[in-house]
Amino acid sequence: MFESLGERLERSFKILKGEGKITEVNVAETLKDVRKALLNADVNYKVAKTFTDTVKEKAMGQNVLTSVKPSQLMVKIVHDELAQLMGGTSVDINLTGAPSIILMSGLQGSGKTTFSGKLANMLKTKKSKRPLLVACDVYRPAAIDQLKVLGEQIGVPVFSDIDSKDPVAIALKAIQEAKANGNDVVIIDTAGRLAVDEQMMNEIAAVKTAVNPNEILFVVDSMTGQDAVNTAKEFNERLDFDGVVLTKLDGDTRGGAALSIRTVVNKPIKFIGTGEKMEAIDVFHPERMADRILGMGDIVSLVERAQAQYDEEEARRLQKKISKNQFDFNDFLAQIQQVKKMGNLKDLASMIPGVGKALKNVEIDDNAFKGIEAIIYSMTPRERSNPSILDSSRRMRIAKGSGTNLQDVNRLIKQFDETRKLMRTITQNQGKFKLGRR
């Protein structure tokens, strides 16, 4: 996401490279290119024009310090304005109420049902909530089945009533069920249509009036570009929703919706969907997104994702094993599983400053670990726990069992040995450092 916009903006800033100072002429030339880049990324024309006008005004009013180059100053101003354009700061979800009621809205195919599952999973795992998912799409049995499958996958109950065709009645029954069973959040997944129509709007407005939700979220497929902004406008006029959810930001999207929607409907983007997995949901941080657009990475989000998978007790157990040189293939496999839970590999790489740009044309397959896992799973429990017994005949058997070749198995074992040595050295040095400080 935003790959081509980031490149275009970078080219725009090069106009100022080598310039001794900011002048009206070179700023105008740079911003003309910036405006083209924004329009090319499917940003609303009025939004793009207002944005570049503001940047110009700020740039012309700045005294450039001798230590700061004009191009660097322009990057800073554009960064700050991009963050402001997307809302400035992150806005939390409203979880007041007993139970808190969250109403999901959006067109069919926007990812509404999947996002309902992701949100329930996040509230359960990160906020210790007891959510209840409610299937209020009375037109698509597949939507009810999909919600039930997601609920089972994340361990969250799903309320549905296949005998009823009244979404208002289903929603009200679900709230009573939540109160009776101690569920403190109710997430209502409503019906979508292929386009905005009067029946759909009347129906969701009736659900809103009946349940009086604490939070209404509008889910939009970011790949639909300007259509997403227009749809958001129509929904907002009828529902006055509280926040926007942008899905499919991991896809081949130009990102214009993310940059336009906040200005057009004056509602914050609260969450983004970054993949198909149930963990692929992030709180939207405008500052961090501006960093990523301008190729500065997003280390904070990367650390947060790592911490979400971090188990302190497991880390202590692992450290003891490493210090005693007992780190084995079972531990290695567990570490791979944790990395996979953090999300799409290319998305993770793009969060490291400079790496995203370097990997622009490199395909990183999410199945990159499959070969490694196949080799480890082809080992016996004894071999996984005692890598030193892996002689040539065992290695040949593992290669056949995993559908790989002997070179692949040898390479993995060599990499494993080197990793183990490195981890032990780091652990021992940490111990010396602590000893020296006492």
Short mmCIF file of C-alpha atoms in Angstrom, two decimals:
data_model
loop_
_atom_site.label_atom_id
_atom_site.label_comp_id
_atom_site.label_asym_id
_atom_site.label_seq_id
_atom_site.Cartn_x
_atom_site.Cartn_y
_atom_site.Cartn_z
CA MET A 1 0.00 0.00 0.00
CA PHE A 2 1.09 3.60 -0.77
CA GLU A 3 4.20 2.21 -2.55
CA SER A 4 3.74 4.24 -5.74
CA LEU A 5 2.66 7.36 -3.81
CA GLY A 6 5.79 7.16 -1.67
CA GLU A 7 7.97 6.86 -4.78
CA ARG A 8 6.25 9.80 -6.50
CA LEU A 9 6.63 12.00 -3.42
CA GLU A 10 10.30 11.07 -3.15
CA ARG A 11 10.79 12.15 -6.77
CA SER A 12 8.97 15.41 -6.04
CA PHE A 13 11.36 16.26 -3.19
CA LYS A 14 14.34 15.72 -5.50
CA ILE A 15 13.33 18.93 -7.33
CA LEU A 16 14.57 20.79 -4.24
CA LYS A 17 17.82 18.80 -3.95
CA GLY A 18 20.83 21.01 -4.39
CA GLU A 19 18.72 24.16 -3.96
CA GLY A 20 20.24 26.59 -1.48
CA LYS A 21 16.92 27.98 -0.31
CA ILE A 22 13.18 27.66 -0.65
CA THR A 23 11.69 30.05 -3.20
CA GLU A 24 8.17 30.46 -4.54
CA VAL A 25 9.34 29.06 -7.90
CA ASN A 26 10.96 25.82 -6.68
CA VAL A 27 8.20 25.21 -4.09
CA ALA A 28 5.53 25.65 -6.78
CA GLU A 29 7.33 23.15 -9.01
CA THR A 30 7.70 20.62 -6.19
CA LEU A 31 4.08 20.93 -5.08
CA LYS A 32 2.75 20.62 -8.61
CA ASP A 33 4.45 17.21 -8.68
CA VAL A 34 3.15 16.37 -5.16
CA ARG A 35 -0.42 17.21 -6.26
CA LYS A 36 -0.03 14.94 -9.32
CA ALA A 37 1.24 12.15 -7.03
CA LEU A 38 -1.79 12.51 -4.74
CA LEU A 39 -4.28 12.54 -7.62
CA ASN A 40 -2.55 9.52 -9.11
CA ALA A 41 -3.05 7.77 -5.75
CA ASP A 42 -6.80 8.43 -6.14
CA VAL A 43 -6.97 11.23 -3.57
CA ASN A 44 -10.01 13.51 -3.91
CA TYR A 45 -9.12 16.59 -6.03
CA LYS A 46 -10.30 19.17 -3.46
CA VAL A 47 -8.41 17.36 -0.71
CA ALA A 48 -5.21 17.28 -2.82
CA LYS A 49 -5.47 20.98 -3.71
CA THR A 50 -6.15 22.09 -0.12
CA PHE A 51 -3.26 19.90 1.05
CA THR A 52 -0.70 21.41 -1.36
CA ASP A 53 -1.95 24.96 -0.68
CA THR A 54 -1.40 24.42 3.07
CA VAL A 55 2.07 22.93 2.51
CA LYS A 56 3.04 25.88 0.29
CA GLU A 57 1.85 28.39 2.88
CA LYS A 58 3.85 26.67 5.62
CA ALA A 59 6.96 26.19 3.47
CA MET A 60 7.08 29.86 2.41
CA GLY A 61 6.69 30.97 6.01
CA GLN A 62 9.68 28.93 7.21
CA ASN A 63 13.18 30.22 7.73
CA VAL A 64 15.47 27.39 6.67
CA LEU A 65 18.21 26.72 9.18
CA THR A 66 21.70 26.42 7.69
CA SER A 67 21.86 22.79 8.91
CA VAL A 68 18.57 21.87 7.21
CA LYS A 69 18.33 21.43 3.45
CA PRO A 70 15.19 22.71 1.67
CA SER A 71 14.25 19.16 0.59
CA GLN A 72 14.48 17.94 4.21
CA LEU A 73 12.28 20.77 5.41
CA MET A 74 9.72 19.97 2.71
CA VAL A 75 9.66 16.29 3.73
CA LYS A 76 8.97 17.36 7.34
CA ILE A 77 6.14 19.73 6.36
CA VAL A 78 4.56 17.16 4.00
CA HIS A 79 4.88 14.46 6.71
CA ASP A 80 3.14 16.61 9.33
CA GLU A 81 0.38 17.63 6.91
CA LEU A 82 -0.18 14.02 5.78
CA ALA A 83 -0.61 12.99 9.43
CA GLN A 84 -3.01 15.90 9.95
CA LEU A 85 -4.94 15.00 6.79
CA MET A 86 -5.53 11.49 8.18
CA GLY A 87 -6.73 12.79 11.54
CA GLY A 88 -3.60 13.83 13.46
CA THR A 89 -3.97 11.33 16.30
CA SER A 90 -5.49 7.88 16.77
CA VAL A 91 -9.04 7.72 18.16
CA ASP A 92 -10.05 4.87 20.46
CA ILE A 93 -13.19 2.78 20.16
CA ASN A 94 -16.01 3.67 22.58
CA LEU A 95 -16.56 0.75 24.95
CA THR A 96 -18.88 2.42 27.46
CA GLY A 97 -22.19 0.75 28.15
CA ALA A 98 -23.16 -2.53 29.76
CA PRO A 99 -22.88 -4.23 27.37
CA SER A 100 -21.07 -2.00 24.85
CA ILE A 101 -22.90 -2.21 21.53
CA ILE A 102 -20.94 -1.89 18.28
CA LEU A 103 -22.89 -1.68 15.02
CA MET A 104 -21.06 -2.62 11.83
CA SER A 105 -22.12 -1.03 8.54
CA GLY A 106 -20.88 -1.11 4.93
CA LEU A 107 -21.42 -2.55 1.48
CA GLN A 108 -21.35 -6.26 0.66
CA GLY A 109 -17.80 -7.43 -0.03
CA SER A 110 -16.16 -4.68 2.04
CA GLY A 111 -14.90 -7.22 4.59
CA LYS A 112 -17.48 -6.36 7.26
CA THR A 113 -18.07 -9.90 8.55
CA THR A 114 -14.36 -10.77 8.62
CA PHE A 115 -13.58 -7.49 10.39
CA SER A 116 -16.30 -8.19 12.99
CA GLY A 117 -14.41 -11.41 13.82
CA LYS A 118 -11.05 -9.60 13.93
CA LEU A 119 -12.44 -6.91 16.24
CA ALA A 120 -13.97 -9.53 18.56
CA ASN A 121 -10.63 -11.36 18.65
CA MET A 122 -8.72 -8.15 19.43
CA LEU A 123 -11.12 -7.11 22.21
CA LYS A 124 -10.94 -10.59 23.71
CA THR A 125 -7.15 -11.00 23.60
CA LYS A 126 -5.95 -7.42 24.17
CA LYS A 127 -8.69 -5.85 26.29
CA SER A 128 -9.89 -8.96 28.18
CA LYS A 129 -13.47 -8.47 26.97
CA ARG A 130 -16.15 -11.13 26.53
CA PRO A 131 -17.64 -10.28 23.12
CA LEU A 132 -20.75 -11.71 21.48
CA LEU A 133 -20.98 -11.67 17.67
CA VAL A 134 -24.47 -11.16 16.23
CA ALA A 135 -25.47 -12.36 12.74
CA CYS A 136 -28.01 -9.80 11.49
CA ASP A 137 -27.59 -10.42 7.76
CA VAL A 138 -30.97 -12.09 7.13
CA TYR A 139 -30.45 -12.25 3.34
CA ARG A 140 -27.23 -14.23 3.06
CA PRO A 141 -27.14 -17.56 4.92
CA ALA A 142 -23.47 -17.73 3.91
CA ALA A 143 -22.78 -14.60 6.01
CA ILE A 144 -24.27 -16.31 9.09
CA ASP A 145 -22.21 -19.46 8.43
CA GLN A 146 -19.07 -17.34 7.89
CA LEU A 147 -19.58 -15.56 11.22
CA LYS A 148 -20.10 -18.89 13.00
CA VAL A 149 -16.88 -20.30 11.51
CA LEU A 150 -14.95 -17.15 12.58
CA GLY A 151 -16.50 -17.29 16.06
CA GLU A 152 -15.44 -20.91 16.47
CA GLN A 153 -11.94 -20.08 15.21
CA ILE A 154 -11.40 -17.32 17.83
CA GLY A 155 -13.48 -18.85 20.64
CA VAL A 156 -16.21 -16.20 20.63
CA PRO A 157 -19.96 -17.06 20.78
CA VAL A 158 -22.22 -16.13 17.84
CA PHE A 159 -25.93 -15.31 18.20
CA SER A 160 -28.19 -16.02 15.21
CA ASP A 161 -31.87 -16.74 14.61
CA ILE A 162 -32.44 -18.50 11.29
CA ASP A 163 -36.23 -18.46 11.81
CA SER A 164 -36.36 -14.66 11.92
CA LYS A 165 -36.11 -12.24 8.99
CA ASP A 166 -36.22 -9.17 11.25
CA PRO A 167 -32.72 -7.81 12.01
CA VAL A 168 -34.12 -5.47 14.72
CA ALA A 169 -35.69 -8.39 16.62
CA ILE A 170 -32.49 -10.48 16.25
CA ALA A 171 -30.32 -7.61 17.56
CA LEU A 172 -32.59 -6.99 20.58
CA LYS A 173 -32.69 -10.73 21.44
CA ALA A 174 -28.89 -10.85 21.16
CA ILE A 175 -28.48 -7.98 23.64
CA GLN A 176 -30.71 -9.82 26.13
CA GLU A 177 -28.63 -12.97 25.57
CA ALA A 178 -25.41 -10.99 26.19
CA LYS A 179 -26.77 -9.59 29.47
CA ALA A 180 -27.84 -13.06 30.62
CA ASN A 181 -24.46 -14.63 29.78
CA GLY A 182 -22.16 -11.83 30.95
CA ASN A 183 -20.94 -10.73 27.52
CA ASP A 184 -19.72 -7.13 27.89
CA VAL A 185 -19.43 -6.28 24.15
CA VAL A 186 -22.03 -6.97 21.44
CA ILE A 187 -20.81 -6.71 17.82
CA ILE A 188 -23.70 -6.58 15.35
CA ASP A 189 -22.85 -7.62 11.79
CA THR A 190 -25.51 -6.19 9.46
CA ALA A 191 -26.46 -6.92 5.85
CA GLY A 192 -24.58 -5.28 3.01
CA ARG A 193 -25.62 -4.64 -0.59
CA LEU A 194 -23.66 -4.33 -3.80
CA ALA A 195 -24.67 -0.65 -3.89
CA VAL A 196 -26.35 1.84 -1.54
CA ASP A 197 -30.13 1.45 -1.67
CA GLU A 198 -33.09 2.81 0.29
CA GLN A 199 -34.18 -0.54 1.76
CA MET A 200 -30.69 -1.17 3.11
CA MET A 201 -30.43 2.29 4.65
CA ASN A 202 -33.88 2.10 6.27
CA GLU A 203 -33.08 -1.32 7.70
CA ILE A 204 -29.76 -0.37 9.31
CA ALA A 205 -31.23 2.94 10.53
CA ALA A 206 -34.01 0.92 12.25
CA VAL A 207 -31.39 -1.31 13.95
CA LYS A 208 -29.53 1.80 15.10
CA THR A 209 -32.71 3.34 16.61
CA ALA A 210 -33.64 0.09 18.36
CA VAL A 211 -30.28 -0.79 19.94
CA ASN A 212 -28.82 2.72 20.45
CA PRO A 213 -25.21 1.61 19.83
CA ASN A 214 -22.22 3.09 21.66
CA GLU A 215 -20.21 2.86 18.45
CA ILE A 216 -21.12 2.68 14.74
CA LEU A 217 -18.25 1.65 12.47
CA PHE A 218 -18.33 2.03 8.68
CA VAL A 219 -16.26 -0.69 6.99
CA VAL A 220 -14.90 0.16 3.55
CA ASP A 221 -12.72 -1.68 1.05
CA SER A 222 -9.77 0.66 0.48
CA MET A 223 -9.20 -0.81 -2.99
CA THR A 224 -12.38 0.88 -4.26
CA GLY A 225 -10.65 4.31 -4.14
CA GLN A 226 -12.91 7.34 -4.63
CA ASP A 227 -16.05 5.15 -4.63
CA ALA A 228 -15.19 4.33 -1.02
CA VAL A 229 -15.25 8.03 -0.14
CA ASN A 230 -18.61 8.59 -1.88
CA THR A 231 -20.16 5.55 -0.17
CA ALA A 232 -18.84 6.74 3.21
CA LYS A 233 -20.50 10.10 2.61
CA GLU A 234 -23.91 8.50 1.92
CA PHE A 235 -23.72 6.18 4.94
CA ASN A 236 -22.63 9.03 7.20
CA GLU A 237 -25.56 11.19 6.14
CA ARG A 238 -27.97 8.45 7.25
CA LEU A 239 -26.17 6.87 10.20
CA ASP A 240 -23.81 9.57 11.51
CA PHE A 241 -21.25 6.84 12.19
CA ASP A 242 -18.42 7.23 14.72
CA GLY A 243 -15.46 5.89 12.80
CA VAL A 244 -14.14 4.29 9.63
CA VAL A 245 -12.48 0.90 9.16
CA LEU A 246 -10.27 0.52 6.07
CA THR A 247 -9.89 -3.10 4.97
CA LYS A 248 -7.54 -4.72 2.42
CA LEU A 249 -4.73 -2.23 2.98
CA ASP A 250 -2.33 -5.08 2.27
CA GLY A 251 -3.61 -5.29 -1.30
CA ASP A 252 -2.60 -3.43 -4.44
CA THR A 253 -4.30 -0.20 -3.40
CA ARG A 254 -3.29 3.36 -4.22
CA GLY A 255 -4.33 4.53 -0.76
CA GLY A 256 -6.43 7.52 -1.85
CA ALA A 257 -9.35 6.48 0.38
CA ALA A 258 -7.19 6.66 3.51
CA LEU A 259 -6.05 10.17 2.60
CA SER A 260 -9.46 11.53 1.52
CA ILE A 261 -12.06 9.90 3.75
CA ARG A 262 -11.17 11.74 6.97
CA THR A 263 -11.56 15.16 5.32
CA VAL A 264 -14.73 14.35 3.34
CA VAL A 265 -16.81 12.80 6.18
CA ASN A 266 -14.96 14.42 9.12
CA LYS A 267 -14.87 11.10 10.97
CA PRO A 268 -11.71 9.37 12.21
CA ILE A 269 -10.23 6.23 10.70
CA LYS A 270 -10.14 3.94 13.75
CA PHE A 271 -8.88 0.60 12.42
CA ILE A 272 -7.18 -0.90 9.38
CA GLY A 273 -7.25 -4.49 8.13
CA THR A 274 -3.84 -5.65 6.95
CA GLY A 275 -4.39 -9.26 5.91
CA GLU A 276 -6.64 -12.30 6.07
CA LYS A 277 -5.60 -13.66 9.46
CA MET A 278 -7.70 -12.89 12.55
CA GLU A 279 -4.72 -11.05 14.06
CA ALA A 280 -4.36 -8.79 10.98
CA ILE A 281 -6.00 -5.71 12.50
CA ASP A 282 -4.28 -2.51 13.62
CA VAL A 283 -5.41 0.64 15.37
CA PHE A 284 -4.96 3.44 12.82
CA HIS A 285 -2.16 5.87 13.75
CA PRO A 286 -1.97 8.83 11.30
CA GLU A 287 1.62 9.73 12.29
CA ARG A 288 2.86 6.20 11.71
CA MET A 289 1.04 5.94 8.38
CA ALA A 290 2.67 9.21 7.27
CA ASP A 291 6.05 7.69 8.23
CA ARG A 292 5.32 4.66 6.07
CA ILE A 293 4.13 6.69 3.08
CA LEU A 294 7.39 8.64 3.13
CA GLY A 295 9.53 5.49 3.50
CA MET A 296 10.48 6.12 7.13
CA GLY A 297 9.21 2.73 8.33
CA ASP A 298 7.10 2.11 11.42
CA ILE A 299 9.24 0.62 14.17
CA VAL A 300 6.66 1.38 16.91
CA SER A 301 3.99 -0.78 15.25
CA LEU A 302 6.54 -3.53 14.60
CA VAL A 303 7.52 -3.59 18.30
CA GLU A 304 3.85 -3.58 19.34
CA ARG A 305 3.14 -6.58 17.12
CA ALA A 306 6.14 -8.43 18.56
CA GLN A 307 5.03 -7.61 22.12
CA ALA A 308 1.53 -8.95 21.39
CA GLN A 309 3.13 -12.37 20.75
CA TYR A 310 5.65 -12.02 23.59
CA ASP A 311 5.26 -14.33 26.59
CA GLU A 312 7.54 -13.27 29.46
CA GLU A 313 7.53 -16.67 31.14
CA GLU A 314 8.30 -18.42 27.84
CA ALA A 315 11.12 -15.92 27.18
CA ARG A 316 12.71 -16.72 30.58
CA ARG A 317 12.44 -20.47 29.90
CA LEU A 318 14.01 -19.97 26.46
CA GLN A 319 16.85 -17.85 27.87
CA LYS A 320 17.75 -20.63 30.34
CA LYS A 321 17.81 -23.20 27.53
CA ILE A 322 19.99 -20.95 25.34
CA SER A 323 22.49 -20.30 28.17
CA LYS A 324 22.80 -24.08 28.73
CA ASN A 325 23.10 -24.69 24.96
CA GLN A 326 19.83 -26.68 25.03
CA PHE A 327 17.95 -24.62 22.41
CA ASP A 328 16.46 -27.26 20.07
CA PHE A 329 14.28 -27.60 16.96
CA ASN A 330 11.08 -27.54 19.09
CA ASP A 331 12.07 -24.04 20.31
CA PHE A 332 13.06 -23.03 16.77
CA LEU A 333 9.63 -24.11 15.48
CA ALA A 334 7.86 -22.19 18.28
CA GLN A 335 9.75 -19.02 17.31
CA ILE A 336 8.67 -19.42 13.66
CA GLN A 337 5.02 -19.76 14.76
CA GLN A 338 5.31 -16.50 16.74
CA VAL A 339 6.75 -14.60 13.76
CA LYS A 340 3.94 -15.92 11.52
CA LYS A 341 1.33 -14.65 13.98
CA MET A 342 2.72 -11.13 13.65
CA GLY A 343 1.27 -10.84 10.13
CA ASN A 344 2.17 -10.56 6.46
CA LEU A 345 5.98 -10.84 6.06
CA LYS A 346 6.33 -8.08 3.45
CA ASP A 347 4.17 -5.80 5.62
CA LEU A 348 6.45 -6.50 8.61
CA ALA A 349 9.55 -5.80 6.50
CA SER A 350 8.09 -2.48 5.29
CA MET A 351 7.95 -1.30 8.92
CA ILE A 352 11.76 -1.30 9.10
CA PRO A 353 13.12 2.06 7.79
CA GLY A 354 14.68 1.64 4.35
CA VAL A 355 13.82 -2.07 4.06
CA GLY A 356 10.39 -1.53 2.47
CA LYS A 357 11.99 0.39 -0.41
CA ALA A 358 14.74 -2.21 -0.84
CA LEU A 359 12.17 -5.02 -1.06
CA LYS A 360 9.83 -3.11 -3.40
CA ASN A 361 10.15 -5.56 -6.30
CA VAL A 362 10.94 -8.61 -4.18
CA GLU A 363 8.16 -11.13 -3.65
CA ILE A 364 8.10 -12.36 -0.06
CA ASP A 365 5.91 -15.43 0.07
CA ASP A 366 3.94 -15.88 3.28
CA ASN A 367 4.65 -19.59 2.83
CA ALA A 368 8.40 -18.93 3.10
CA PHE A 369 8.56 -20.99 6.29
CA LYS A 370 6.73 -24.00 4.82
CA GLY A 371 9.89 -25.83 3.69
CA ILE A 372 11.58 -25.27 7.07
CA GLU A 373 8.48 -26.47 8.95
CA ALA A 374 8.21 -29.56 6.71
CA ILE A 375 11.83 -30.50 7.50
CA ILE A 376 11.36 -30.04 11.27
CA TYR A 377 8.03 -31.94 11.26
CA SER A 378 9.79 -34.83 9.45
CA MET A 379 12.17 -35.24 12.40
CA THR A 380 11.31 -37.63 15.23
CA PRO A 381 10.61 -36.06 18.69
CA ARG A 382 14.04 -37.35 19.80
CA GLU A 383 15.81 -35.71 16.82
CA ARG A 384 14.08 -32.37 17.45
CA SER A 385 15.20 -32.41 21.08
CA ASN A 386 18.74 -33.66 20.27
CA PRO A 387 19.97 -32.05 17.02
CA SER A 388 23.46 -33.50 17.59
CA ILE A 389 22.24 -37.02 16.64
CA LEU A 390 21.31 -35.91 13.10
CA ASP A 391 23.80 -38.03 11.15
CA SER A 392 23.80 -38.46 7.34
CA SER A 393 21.32 -41.39 7.25
CA ARG A 394 18.84 -39.50 9.46
CA ARG A 395 19.22 -36.40 7.29
CA MET A 396 18.54 -38.43 4.13
CA ARG A 397 15.35 -39.86 5.71
CA ILE A 398 14.20 -36.35 6.77
CA ALA A 399 14.78 -35.02 3.23
CA LYS A 400 12.61 -37.78 1.74
CA GLY A 401 9.90 -37.32 4.38
CA SER A 402 9.72 -33.55 3.91
CA GLY A 403 9.75 -33.56 0.10
CA THR A 404 13.01 -31.58 0.07
CA ASN A 405 16.58 -32.60 -0.74
CA LEU A 406 19.66 -33.33 1.37
CA GLN A 407 21.18 -29.89 0.62
CA ASP A 408 18.05 -28.17 2.05
CA VAL A 409 18.22 -30.25 5.22
CA ASN A 410 21.98 -29.64 5.62
CA ARG A 411 21.50 -25.91 5.03
CA LEU A 412 18.78 -25.68 7.70
CA ILE A 413 20.82 -27.62 10.27
CA LYS A 414 23.86 -25.39 9.57
CA GLN A 415 21.74 -22.24 9.95
CA PHE A 416 20.23 -23.65 13.15
CA ASP A 417 23.71 -24.36 14.62
CA GLU A 418 24.91 -20.85 13.75
CA THR A 419 21.75 -19.29 15.26
CA ARG A 420 22.17 -21.32 18.43
CA LYS A 421 25.83 -20.25 18.82
CA LEU A 422 24.96 -16.60 18.23
CA MET A 423 22.06 -16.69 20.72
CA ARG A 424 24.28 -18.30 23.36
CA THR A 425 27.02 -15.68 22.84
CA ILE A 426 24.49 -12.83 23.20
CA THR A 427 23.00 -14.40 26.36
CA GLN A 428 26.46 -14.91 27.94
CA ASN A 429 27.48 -11.31 27.14
CA GLN A 430 24.26 -10.00 28.71
CA GLY A 431 25.14 -11.93 31.88
CA LYS A 432 28.69 -10.39 31.96
CA PHE A 433 27.22 -6.91 31.41
CA LYS A 434 24.84 -7.31 34.37
CA LEU A 435 27.70 -8.71 36.52
CA GLY A 436 29.93 -5.75 35.67
CA ARG A 437 27.27 -3.21 36.65
CA ARG A 438 26.83 -4.49 40.22
#
